[in-house]
Tab-separated table of C-alpha atoms and ligand atoms in Angstrom:
chain	number	residue	atom	x	y	z
A	1	MET	CA	-29.469	29.497	-43.894
A	2	VAL	CA	-28.871	26.823	-46.452
A	3	ASP	CA	-31.718	24.401	-47.366
A	4	ILE	CA	-31.086	20.748	-47.961
A	5	ILE	CA	-33.531	18.514	-49.796
A	6	LEU	CA	-33.505	14.809	-49.175
A	7	LYS	CA	-33.949	12.108	-51.858
A	8	LYS	CA	-37.430	10.745	-52.291
A	9	GLY	CA	-38.194	8.150	-49.581
A	10	LYS	CA	-35.209	9.157	-47.417
A	11	GLU	CA	-37.208	11.277	-44.964
A	12	LYS	CA	-38.556	8.502	-42.724
A	13	ALA	CA	-35.803	8.457	-40.113
A	14	ALA	CA	-35.871	12.267	-39.704
A	15	ILE	CA	-39.681	12.187	-39.333
A	16	GLN	CA	-39.238	9.578	-36.636
A	17	ARG	CA	-36.790	12.033	-35.001
A	18	HIS	CA	-33.659	10.047	-35.579
A	19	PRO	CA	-30.906	12.719	-35.446
A	20	TRP	CA	-28.623	11.436	-38.224
A	21	VAL	CA	-28.997	12.140	-41.951
A	22	PHE	CA	-26.453	10.153	-43.966
A	23	SER	CA	-24.689	11.777	-46.909
A	24	GLY	CA	-26.275	9.280	-49.307
A	25	ALA	CA	-29.724	10.631	-48.452
A	26	LEU	CA	-29.056	14.155	-49.766
A	27	GLU	CA	-30.695	15.120	-53.103
A	28	LYS	CA	-29.783	18.799	-53.232
A	29	VAL	CA	-27.833	21.343	-51.197
A	30	LYS	CA	-29.128	24.820	-52.071
A	31	GLY	CA	-25.984	26.857	-51.471
A	32	LYS	CA	-22.568	26.268	-49.970
A	33	PRO	CA	-22.845	25.612	-46.229
A	34	GLU	CA	-19.622	25.578	-44.189
A	35	ASP	CA	-18.932	22.604	-41.966
A	36	GLY	CA	-20.770	23.148	-38.686
A	37	ASP	CA	-23.355	25.566	-40.150
A	38	VAL	CA	-26.950	25.034	-39.084
A	39	VAL	CA	-28.980	24.004	-42.171
A	40	LYS	CA	-32.712	23.461	-42.804
A	41	VAL	CA	-33.599	19.939	-43.956
A	42	PHE	CA	-36.619	19.224	-46.118
A	43	ALA	CA	-38.184	16.083	-47.558
A	44	PHE	CA	-38.350	15.639	-51.360
A	45	ASP	CA	-41.891	17.113	-51.312
A	46	ASN	CA	-40.576	20.227	-49.425
A	47	GLU	CA	-42.041	19.171	-46.018
A	48	PHE	CA	-39.826	20.696	-43.269
A	49	LEU	CA	-37.993	17.971	-41.320
A	50	GLY	CA	-35.586	19.727	-38.966
A	51	TYR	CA	-32.581	21.936	-38.300
A	52	GLY	CA	-29.195	20.311	-38.075
A	53	TYR	CA	-25.394	20.736	-38.257
A	54	PHE	CA	-23.949	20.217	-41.718
A	55	ASN	CA	-20.618	18.471	-42.186
A	56	SER	CA	-18.997	17.608	-45.559
A	57	ASN	CA	-16.374	15.238	-44.074
A	58	SER	CA	-18.598	12.894	-42.105
A	59	ARG	CA	-20.773	9.997	-43.223
A	60	VAL	CA	-23.412	11.701	-41.141
A	61	ALA	CA	-23.883	14.791	-43.331
A	62	VAL	CA	-26.420	16.428	-40.989
A	63	ARG	CA	-26.911	16.009	-37.283
A	64	LEU	CA	-30.435	17.116	-36.433
A	65	LEU	CA	-31.012	19.058	-33.278
A	66	GLU	CA	-34.402	20.713	-33.601
A	67	TRP	CA	-37.616	19.465	-35.228
A	68	ASP	CA	-39.791	22.574	-34.634
A	69	GLU	CA	-39.534	24.985	-37.572
A	70	LYS	CA	-40.598	27.992	-35.417
A	71	GLN	CA	-37.488	27.732	-33.179
A	72	VAL	CA	-34.487	29.934	-33.835
A	73	ILE	CA	-31.150	28.257	-33.170
A	74	ASP	CA	-29.465	31.154	-31.399
A	75	ARG	CA	-27.710	31.667	-28.089
A	76	SER	CA	-30.871	31.555	-26.068
A	77	TRP	CA	-31.808	28.210	-27.719
A	78	TYR	CA	-28.457	26.780	-26.535
A	79	GLN	CA	-29.016	28.301	-23.119
A	80	ASN	CA	-32.447	26.602	-22.858
A	81	ARG	CA	-31.141	23.210	-23.973
A	82	LEU	CA	-28.156	23.399	-21.595
A	83	LYS	CA	-30.385	24.563	-18.651
A	84	GLN	CA	-32.770	21.713	-19.297
A	85	ALA	CA	-29.964	19.114	-19.408
A	86	ILE	CA	-28.354	20.462	-16.236
A	87	ALA	CA	-31.670	20.630	-14.345
A	88	SER	CA	-32.447	16.998	-15.221
A	89	ARG	CA	-29.235	15.845	-13.372
A	90	LYS	CA	-29.939	17.913	-10.186
A	91	PHE	CA	-31.144	14.846	-8.219
A	92	ILE	CA	-27.928	12.924	-8.849
A	93	LEU	CA	-25.746	15.582	-7.245
A	94	THR	CA	-25.899	15.303	-3.465
A	95	GLU	CA	-23.581	15.383	-0.472
A	96	GLU	CA	-22.424	11.919	-1.497
A	97	THR	CA	-21.910	12.505	-5.289
A	98	ASN	CA	-20.359	15.558	-6.964
A	99	THR	CA	-19.581	14.062	-10.339
A	100	CYS	CA	-21.838	13.109	-13.185
A	101	ARG	CA	-22.525	13.723	-16.913
A	102	LEU	CA	-24.453	16.955	-17.397
A	103	VAL	CA	-24.832	16.844	-21.198
A	104	PHE	CA	-24.970	13.634	-23.273
A	105	SER	CA	-24.864	14.674	-26.922
A	106	GLU	CA	-27.843	13.514	-29.070
A	107	ALA	CA	-29.767	12.430	-25.963
A	108	ASP	CA	-29.851	16.157	-24.886
A	109	PHE	CA	-30.425	17.554	-28.381
A	110	LEU	CA	-26.834	18.802	-28.570
A	111	PRO	CA	-25.195	16.333	-31.011
A	112	GLY	CA	-21.426	16.253	-30.407
A	113	LEU	CA	-21.415	17.865	-26.967
A	114	ILE	CA	-20.529	15.996	-23.795
A	115	VAL	CA	-20.128	17.812	-20.529
A	116	ASP	CA	-18.982	16.040	-17.392
A	117	LYS	CA	-18.901	17.615	-13.952
A	118	TYR	CA	-15.976	16.753	-11.641
A	119	ALA	CA	-16.507	18.600	-8.374
A	120	ASP	CA	-15.964	22.283	-9.250
A	121	PHE	CA	-14.539	21.600	-12.718
A	122	LEU	CA	-16.157	20.795	-16.075
A	123	SER	CA	-14.685	18.569	-18.704
A	124	LEU	CA	-16.026	19.036	-22.317
A	125	GLN	CA	-15.862	16.778	-25.311
A	126	ILE	CA	-16.610	18.610	-28.549
A	127	LEU	CA	-17.168	16.032	-31.231
A	128	SER	CA	-19.026	17.836	-34.025
A	129	SER	CA	-18.164	20.872	-36.134
A	130	GLY	CA	-21.518	22.395	-35.235
A	131	ILE	CA	-20.699	22.446	-31.546
A	132	GLU	CA	-17.171	23.619	-32.304
A	133	LYS	CA	-18.610	26.678	-33.971
A	134	VAL	CA	-20.649	27.709	-30.923
A	135	LYS	CA	-18.014	26.641	-28.396
A	136	THR	CA	-17.609	30.186	-27.032
A	137	ASP	CA	-21.356	30.563	-26.383
A	138	ILE	CA	-21.529	27.205	-24.745
A	139	VAL	CA	-18.593	27.963	-22.457
A	140	GLU	CA	-20.252	31.201	-21.447
A	141	VAL	CA	-23.591	29.595	-20.659
A	142	LEU	CA	-21.892	26.901	-18.619
A	143	ARG	CA	-19.968	29.577	-16.716
A	144	SER	CA	-23.059	31.525	-15.862
A	145	GLU	CA	-25.197	28.503	-15.025
A	146	LEU	CA	-22.670	26.546	-12.959
A	147	ASN	CA	-19.937	28.945	-11.892
A	148	PRO	CA	-17.140	26.306	-12.196
A	149	LYS	CA	-13.523	26.911	-11.250
A	150	GLY	CA	-12.348	25.764	-14.647
A	151	ILE	CA	-13.579	24.329	-17.941
A	152	PHE	CA	-11.360	21.805	-19.672
A	153	ASP	CA	-11.490	20.444	-23.241
A	154	LYS	CA	-10.955	16.709	-23.359
A	155	SER	CA	-12.179	15.829	-26.824
A	156	ASP	CA	-11.715	12.361	-28.224
A	157	ALA	CA	-9.343	12.334	-31.219
A	158	THR	CA	-11.069	9.619	-33.316
A	159	ALA	CA	-14.511	11.252	-33.305
A	160	ARG	CA	-13.085	14.661	-34.074
A	161	GLY	CA	-11.126	13.149	-36.964
A	162	HIS	CA	-14.421	11.926	-38.568
A	163	GLU	CA	-15.672	15.545	-38.560
A	164	GLY	CA	-12.365	16.946	-39.928
A	165	LEU	CA	-11.591	18.702	-36.675
A	166	PRO	CA	-8.092	19.087	-35.153
A	167	ILE	CA	-7.312	17.437	-31.824
A	168	GLU	CA	-7.681	19.709	-28.793
A	169	ASN	CA	-6.898	19.076	-25.226
A	170	GLY	CA	-6.549	21.980	-22.913
A	171	LEU	CA	-8.023	24.682	-20.691
A	172	LEU	CA	-10.993	26.535	-22.188
A	173	TRP	CA	-11.657	28.828	-19.298
A	174	GLY	CA	-10.671	29.517	-15.690
A	175	GLU	CA	-8.182	27.588	-13.603
A	176	ASN	CA	-6.388	24.407	-14.592
A	177	PRO	CA	-7.604	21.500	-12.490
A	178	PRO	CA	-5.025	20.172	-10.058
A	179	GLU	CA	-3.027	17.124	-11.306
A	180	PHE	CA	-5.159	14.958	-9.043
A	181	LEU	CA	-8.642	16.266	-8.410
A	182	GLU	CA	-10.788	14.723	-5.645
A	183	VAL	CA	-14.369	13.788	-6.605
A	184	LYS	CA	-17.032	11.889	-4.684
A	185	GLU	CA	-19.349	9.237	-5.986
A	186	ASN	CA	-21.806	7.495	-3.671
A	187	GLY	CA	-19.720	8.553	-0.663
A	188	ILE	CA	-16.421	7.158	-2.076
A	189	VAL	CA	-13.624	9.537	-2.911
A	190	TYR	CA	-11.619	9.253	-6.127
A	191	ASN	CA	-8.560	11.078	-7.284
A	192	ILE	CA	-8.919	11.801	-10.932
A	193	ASN	CA	-6.493	13.200	-13.452
A	194	ILE	CA	-8.516	15.131	-16.028
A	195	ALA	CA	-5.604	15.886	-18.358
A	196	GLU	CA	-3.995	12.445	-18.443
A	197	GLY	CA	-6.897	10.157	-17.521
A	198	GLN	CA	-8.852	8.093	-20.003
A	199	LYS	CA	-12.024	9.292	-21.736
A	200	SER	CA	-12.951	12.457	-19.887
A	201	GLY	CA	-11.131	11.312	-16.732
A	202	PHE	CA	-13.571	9.038	-14.920
A	203	TYR	CA	-16.188	6.445	-15.921
A	204	CYS	CA	-19.245	7.940	-14.211
A	205	ASP	CA	-21.549	5.704	-16.356
A	206	GLN	CA	-20.865	2.826	-13.930
A	207	ARG	CA	-21.994	4.720	-10.845
A	208	ASP	CA	-25.149	2.720	-10.141
A	209	ASN	CA	-23.727	-0.592	-11.299
A	210	ARG	CA	-20.760	-0.292	-8.893
A	211	LYS	CA	-23.174	0.185	-6.056
A	212	ILE	CA	-25.435	-2.683	-7.077
A	213	LEU	CA	-22.495	-5.083	-7.587
A	214	ALA	CA	-20.976	-4.091	-4.214
A	215	SER	CA	-24.133	-5.287	-2.418
A	216	TYR	CA	-23.196	-8.834	-3.345
A	217	THR	CA	-19.566	-8.656	-2.097
A	218	LYS	CA	-19.702	-8.674	1.732
A	219	GLY	CA	-17.198	-11.214	3.039
A	220	LYS	CA	-16.385	-12.237	-0.534
A	221	LYS	CA	-13.186	-12.660	-2.516
A	222	VAL	CA	-13.525	-10.275	-5.519
A	223	LEU	CA	-11.650	-10.057	-8.815
A	224	ASP	CA	-12.071	-6.636	-10.513
A	225	CYS	CA	-10.837	-6.896	-14.150
A	226	PHE	CA	-10.247	-3.675	-16.157
A	227	SER	CA	-10.384	-1.877	-12.859
A	228	TYR	CA	-9.248	1.604	-14.035
A	229	SER	CA	-9.184	3.807	-10.901
A	230	GLY	CA	-10.995	1.144	-8.869
A	231	GLY	CA	-14.761	1.848	-9.130
A	232	PHE	CA	-15.825	-1.718	-8.486
A	233	SER	CA	-12.881	-2.499	-6.166
A	234	LEU	CA	-13.535	0.464	-3.874
A	235	ASN	CA	-17.292	-0.087	-3.696
A	236	SER	CA	-16.715	-3.773	-2.810
A	237	LEU	CA	-14.267	-2.750	-0.028
A	238	ALA	CA	-16.807	-0.248	1.300
A	239	ASN	CA	-19.335	-3.061	1.451
A	240	GLY	CA	-17.103	-5.381	3.439
A	241	ALA	CA	-15.457	-7.526	0.765
A	242	GLU	CA	-12.850	-9.814	2.348
A	243	ALA	CA	-10.239	-9.460	-0.396
A	244	VAL	CA	-10.090	-7.638	-3.738
A	245	THR	CA	-7.704	-8.183	-6.653
A	246	SER	CA	-7.709	-5.403	-9.235
A	247	VAL	CA	-6.243	-5.892	-12.698
A	248	ASP	CA	-5.574	-3.178	-15.313
A	249	SER	CA	-2.898	-2.824	-18.002
A	250	SER	CA	-2.414	0.888	-17.360
A	251	ALA	CA	0.193	2.016	-14.822
A	252	LEU	CA	-1.651	5.306	-14.244
A	253	ALA	CA	-4.861	3.441	-13.519
A	254	ILE	CA	-3.180	1.146	-10.959
A	255	ASP	CA	-1.362	4.058	-9.379
A	256	THR	CA	-4.597	6.054	-9.059
A	257	LEU	CA	-6.376	3.033	-7.575
A	258	LYS	CA	-3.728	2.729	-4.905
A	259	GLN	CA	-4.111	6.407	-4.035
A	260	ASN	CA	-7.868	5.917	-3.907
A	261	ILE	CA	-7.525	3.075	-1.371
A	262	ASP	CA	-5.537	5.376	0.910
A	263	LEU	CA	-7.836	8.302	0.378
A	264	ASN	CA	-10.819	6.228	1.585
A	265	LYS	CA	-8.817	4.704	4.419
A	266	PHE	CA	-9.548	1.188	3.220
A	267	GLU	CA	-7.268	-1.644	4.499
A	268	ALA	CA	-4.489	-1.831	1.870
A	269	ALA	CA	-3.705	-5.399	3.021
A	270	LYS	CA	-7.076	-6.550	1.584
A	271	VAL	CA	-6.129	-5.402	-1.882
A	272	THR	CA	-3.812	-6.901	-4.512
A	273	THR	CA	-3.178	-4.753	-7.582
A	274	ILE	CA	-1.820	-6.316	-10.767
A	275	GLN	CA	-0.693	-4.269	-13.779
A	276	SER	CA	-1.185	-6.741	-16.627
A	277	ASP	CA	-3.195	-7.702	-19.609
A	278	VAL	CA	-6.436	-9.206	-18.295
A	279	ASN	CA	-6.502	-12.125	-20.682
A	280	LYS	CA	-2.971	-13.078	-19.723
A	281	GLN	CA	-3.745	-12.674	-16.030
A	282	LEU	CA	-6.903	-14.774	-16.210
A	283	ARG	CA	-4.885	-17.585	-17.841
A	284	ALA	CA	-2.332	-17.298	-15.079
A	285	PHE	CA	-5.089	-17.652	-12.411
A	286	LYS	CA	-6.414	-20.691	-14.325
A	287	ASP	CA	-2.954	-22.319	-14.275
A	288	SER	CA	-2.482	-21.629	-10.555
A	289	GLY	CA	-5.995	-22.837	-9.691
A	290	GLU	CA	-6.959	-19.638	-7.813
A	291	LEU	CA	-10.726	-19.124	-7.660
A	292	PHE	CA	-12.958	-16.171	-6.686
A	293	ASP	CA	-16.498	-15.584	-5.362
A	294	VAL	CA	-17.271	-12.550	-7.490
A	295	ILE	CA	-15.634	-11.415	-10.765
A	296	VAL	CA	-16.184	-8.136	-12.610
A	297	LEU	CA	-15.369	-7.878	-16.333
A	298	ASP	CA	-15.649	-4.318	-17.594
A	299	PRO	CA	-13.512	-4.203	-20.774
A	300	PRO	CA	-13.008	-1.279	-23.089
A	301	LYS	CA	-15.153	-0.971	-26.223
A	302	TYR	CA	-14.332	-4.135	-28.253
A	303	ALA	CA	-16.636	-3.168	-31.159
A	304	PRO	CA	-16.160	0.496	-32.135
A	305	SER	CA	-18.500	-0.130	-35.164
A	306	ARG	CA	-20.774	-2.790	-36.589
A	307	SER	CA	-18.059	-3.966	-38.910
A	308	ALA	CA	-15.947	-4.987	-35.914
A	309	LEU	CA	-18.793	-7.072	-34.473
A	310	ASP	CA	-17.505	-10.568	-35.332
A	311	ARG	CA	-14.057	-10.000	-33.885
A	312	ALA	CA	-15.525	-8.324	-30.843
A	313	ALA	CA	-17.931	-11.156	-30.242
A	314	ARG	CA	-15.081	-13.630	-30.178
A	315	ALA	CA	-13.117	-11.405	-27.767
A	316	TYR	CA	-16.136	-11.085	-25.394
A	317	LYS	CA	-16.740	-14.806	-25.590
A	318	ASP	CA	-13.137	-15.714	-24.736
A	319	LEU	CA	-12.980	-13.241	-21.883
A	320	ASN	CA	-16.275	-14.426	-20.356
A	321	ARG	CA	-15.370	-18.092	-20.811
A	322	LEU	CA	-12.181	-17.520	-18.819
A	323	GLY	CA	-14.082	-15.528	-16.154
A	324	MET	CA	-16.604	-18.391	-15.708
A	325	LEU	CA	-13.805	-20.933	-15.176
A	326	LEU	CA	-12.323	-18.885	-12.350
A	327	LEU	CA	-15.446	-18.769	-10.112
A	328	LYS	CA	-16.193	-21.020	-7.185
A	329	PRO	CA	-19.440	-22.965	-7.723
A	330	GLY	CA	-22.362	-20.549	-7.512
A	331	GLY	CA	-20.069	-17.570	-7.854
A	332	LEU	CA	-21.132	-14.289	-9.489
A	333	LEU	CA	-19.886	-12.867	-12.759
A	334	ALA	CA	-20.695	-9.166	-13.460
A	335	THR	CA	-20.012	-8.827	-17.167
A	336	PHE	CA	-20.279	-5.608	-19.224
A	337	SER	CA	-20.138	-4.342	-22.761
A	338	CYS	CA	-19.889	-0.622	-23.606
A	339	SER	CA	-20.010	-1.306	-27.364
A	340	GLY	CA	-23.058	0.401	-28.881
A	341	ALA	CA	-22.906	-2.111	-31.778
A	342	VAL	CA	-23.489	-5.037	-29.380
A	343	ASP	CA	-27.081	-4.889	-28.198
A	344	ILE	CA	-28.312	-6.710	-25.091
A	345	GLU	CA	-29.724	-9.681	-27.078
A	346	THR	CA	-26.474	-10.170	-28.982
A	347	PHE	CA	-24.553	-9.875	-25.704
A	348	LYS	CA	-26.751	-12.593	-24.126
A	349	GLN	CA	-26.049	-14.845	-27.090
A	350	ILE	CA	-22.291	-14.286	-26.693
A	351	ILE	CA	-22.589	-15.162	-23.022
A	352	ALA	CA	-24.521	-18.308	-23.814
A	353	TRP	CA	-21.805	-19.303	-26.251
A	354	ALA	CA	-19.131	-18.630	-23.541
A	355	ALA	CA	-21.038	-20.749	-21.000
A	356	LEU	CA	-21.293	-23.641	-23.436
A	357	ASP	CA	-17.532	-23.466	-24.097
A	358	ALA	CA	-16.764	-23.283	-20.394
A	359	GLY	CA	-19.081	-26.208	-19.729
A	360	LYS	CA	-21.018	-24.168	-17.144
A	361	GLU	CA	-24.727	-23.636	-16.462
A	362	VAL	CA	-25.363	-19.905	-16.077
A	363	GLN	CA	-28.366	-17.954	-14.669
A	364	ILE	CA	-28.990	-14.237	-15.297
A	365	ILE	CA	-29.913	-12.741	-11.931
A	366	LYS	CA	-29.857	-9.090	-12.873
A	367	GLN	CA	-29.448	-6.806	-15.913
A	368	PHE	CA	-27.293	-3.658	-15.777
A	369	CYS	CA	-27.725	-0.487	-17.895
A	370	GLN	CA	-26.439	3.064	-18.179
A	371	PRO	CA	-27.561	5.538	-15.478
A	372	GLU	CA	-29.974	8.494	-15.659
A	373	ASP	CA	-27.330	11.000	-16.609
A	374	HIS	CA	-26.737	8.980	-19.820
A	375	PRO	CA	-30.350	8.904	-21.099
A	376	VAL	CA	-31.335	7.163	-24.298
A	377	ARG	CA	-33.733	9.039	-26.581
A	378	ILE	CA	-36.461	6.620	-27.702
A	379	SER	CA	-35.799	7.591	-31.343
A	380	PHE	CA	-32.029	7.098	-31.050
A	381	SER	CA	-31.225	3.563	-29.915
A	382	GLU	CA	-27.565	4.080	-30.929
A	383	GLY	CA	-27.245	6.070	-27.686
A	384	GLU	CA	-27.778	2.915	-25.642
A	385	TYR	CA	-24.235	1.602	-25.300
A	386	LEU	CA	-23.626	0.300	-21.756
A	387	LYS	CA	-25.156	-3.031	-20.850
A	388	GLY	CA	-24.269	-5.771	-18.435
A	389	LEU	CA	-25.419	-8.969	-16.822
A	390	LEU	CA	-25.047	-10.314	-13.328
A	391	LEU	CA	-24.698	-14.054	-13.709
A	392	ARG	CA	-24.693	-16.877	-11.257
A	393	VAL	CA	-22.321	-19.475	-12.555
A	394	LEU	CA	-23.271	-22.965	-11.299
B	1	SAH	N1	-14.177	-0.612	-14.418
B	1	SAH	C1	-13.616	0.702	-14.560
B	1	SAH	C2	-13.657	1.225	-15.988
B	1	SAH	C3	-12.979	0.342	-17.011
B	1	SAH	S1	-12.519	1.165	-18.438
B	1	SAH	C4	-14.290	1.676	-13.601
B	1	SAH	O1	-15.200	1.300	-12.888
B	1	SAH	O2	-13.923	2.811	-13.590
B	1	SAH	C5	-11.516	-0.022	-19.190
B	1	SAH	C6	-10.127	-0.241	-18.555
B	1	SAH	O3	-9.548	-1.377	-19.221
B	1	SAH	C7	-9.138	0.865	-18.719
B	1	SAH	O4	-8.675	1.266	-17.444
B	1	SAH	C8	-7.962	0.340	-19.524
B	1	SAH	O5	-6.684	0.739	-19.066
B	1	SAH	C9	-8.121	-1.164	-19.270
B	1	SAH	N2	-7.659	-2.075	-20.301
B	1	SAH	C10	-7.806	-2.001	-21.668
B	1	SAH	N3	-7.374	-3.097	-22.231
B	1	SAH	C11	-6.857	-3.870	-21.264
B	1	SAH	C12	-6.250	-5.163	-21.263
B	1	SAH	N4	-6.073	-5.882	-22.375
B	1	SAH	N5	-5.881	-5.678	-20.065
B	1	SAH	C13	-6.054	-4.984	-18.899
B	1	SAH	N6	-6.650	-3.771	-18.851
B	1	SAH	C14	-7.062	-3.226	-20.034
């Protein structure tokens, strides 16, 4: 195993158990590790810091996964980590819910590995060269622990690119999932398309927030923006919403949402689906004077990195300003950001800015976060990405 020595004074983050060692922090690489090899990282004074995956392409030169020198990073180490991650999600999986995230990368000490469960199938994202190297072992452990019908690779192209990995998207083991696979979340059935769908097929990180929001929608007229396959729309219908309008720019999303309305035997007449750009559609509602009781804004990640923060802040502000203008007095706005670079305080500032521009007084009545299957390690705040506010707009 290759030893890596850090520059003097660059050991603090690793001591505090932050899992990223940036390339600029390396003083000496004692040997020639291949990308994805496990290396041993030491401080300048030779104090052991941790084991991690080496990568020569990435800005993050080492992804730490173990801080105990006595451990051996072998197959049984992976088995233990995977078992621990899976066991910690047991309480989420019930009669009512058969989909959740089983492994969440750094938060589960497996940097670059995401495993989502969709009924009897597993969808993997392999985003680091270290995990790529032990892919076969991981697939075998997942098979023996969970006995799935099939394991699918649905890795995100951009993240793999940073690690110098080719794009992969296909079956790793077992049966191919059907084109539309039925999963259940809080008693609501969703058709999901693992191969064609976005991200790993379904946004299970909004599970709790969909349910919370739905509790405010009985008898209400709801506008669900960036609806994807209808998470917020379907939960609102289940809770007795009077009418739901769902907007998404993707034809596949709208098509899946319509299937989901039928699958759950909801009244199709209560639902209007609009395939359109949300900003354009919100402006059209403003021109026509149509107002809503509850509006959900769940846009894609506007700030993929800190450098995109200014532009993203303006986009969030504009979107929220428009949303506020389309509510009846006292209406509710559920607004989200899944950009890790936008923390909750920054998000609140953006919302304050939007309220000022809209000429509205706004109260925060609840704060949303990511659910238990997307834990945040206390030493890795970058893992906290999903945040939201439930606002009463006066
Ligand atoms: N609320 C959803 C998840 C939203 S993901 C749920 O509960 O599952 C973000 C969605 O925004 C995607 O479905 C994507 O197709 C859509 N989208 C991205 N940009 C858009 C735009 N400019 N206008 C409308 N929809 C957009």
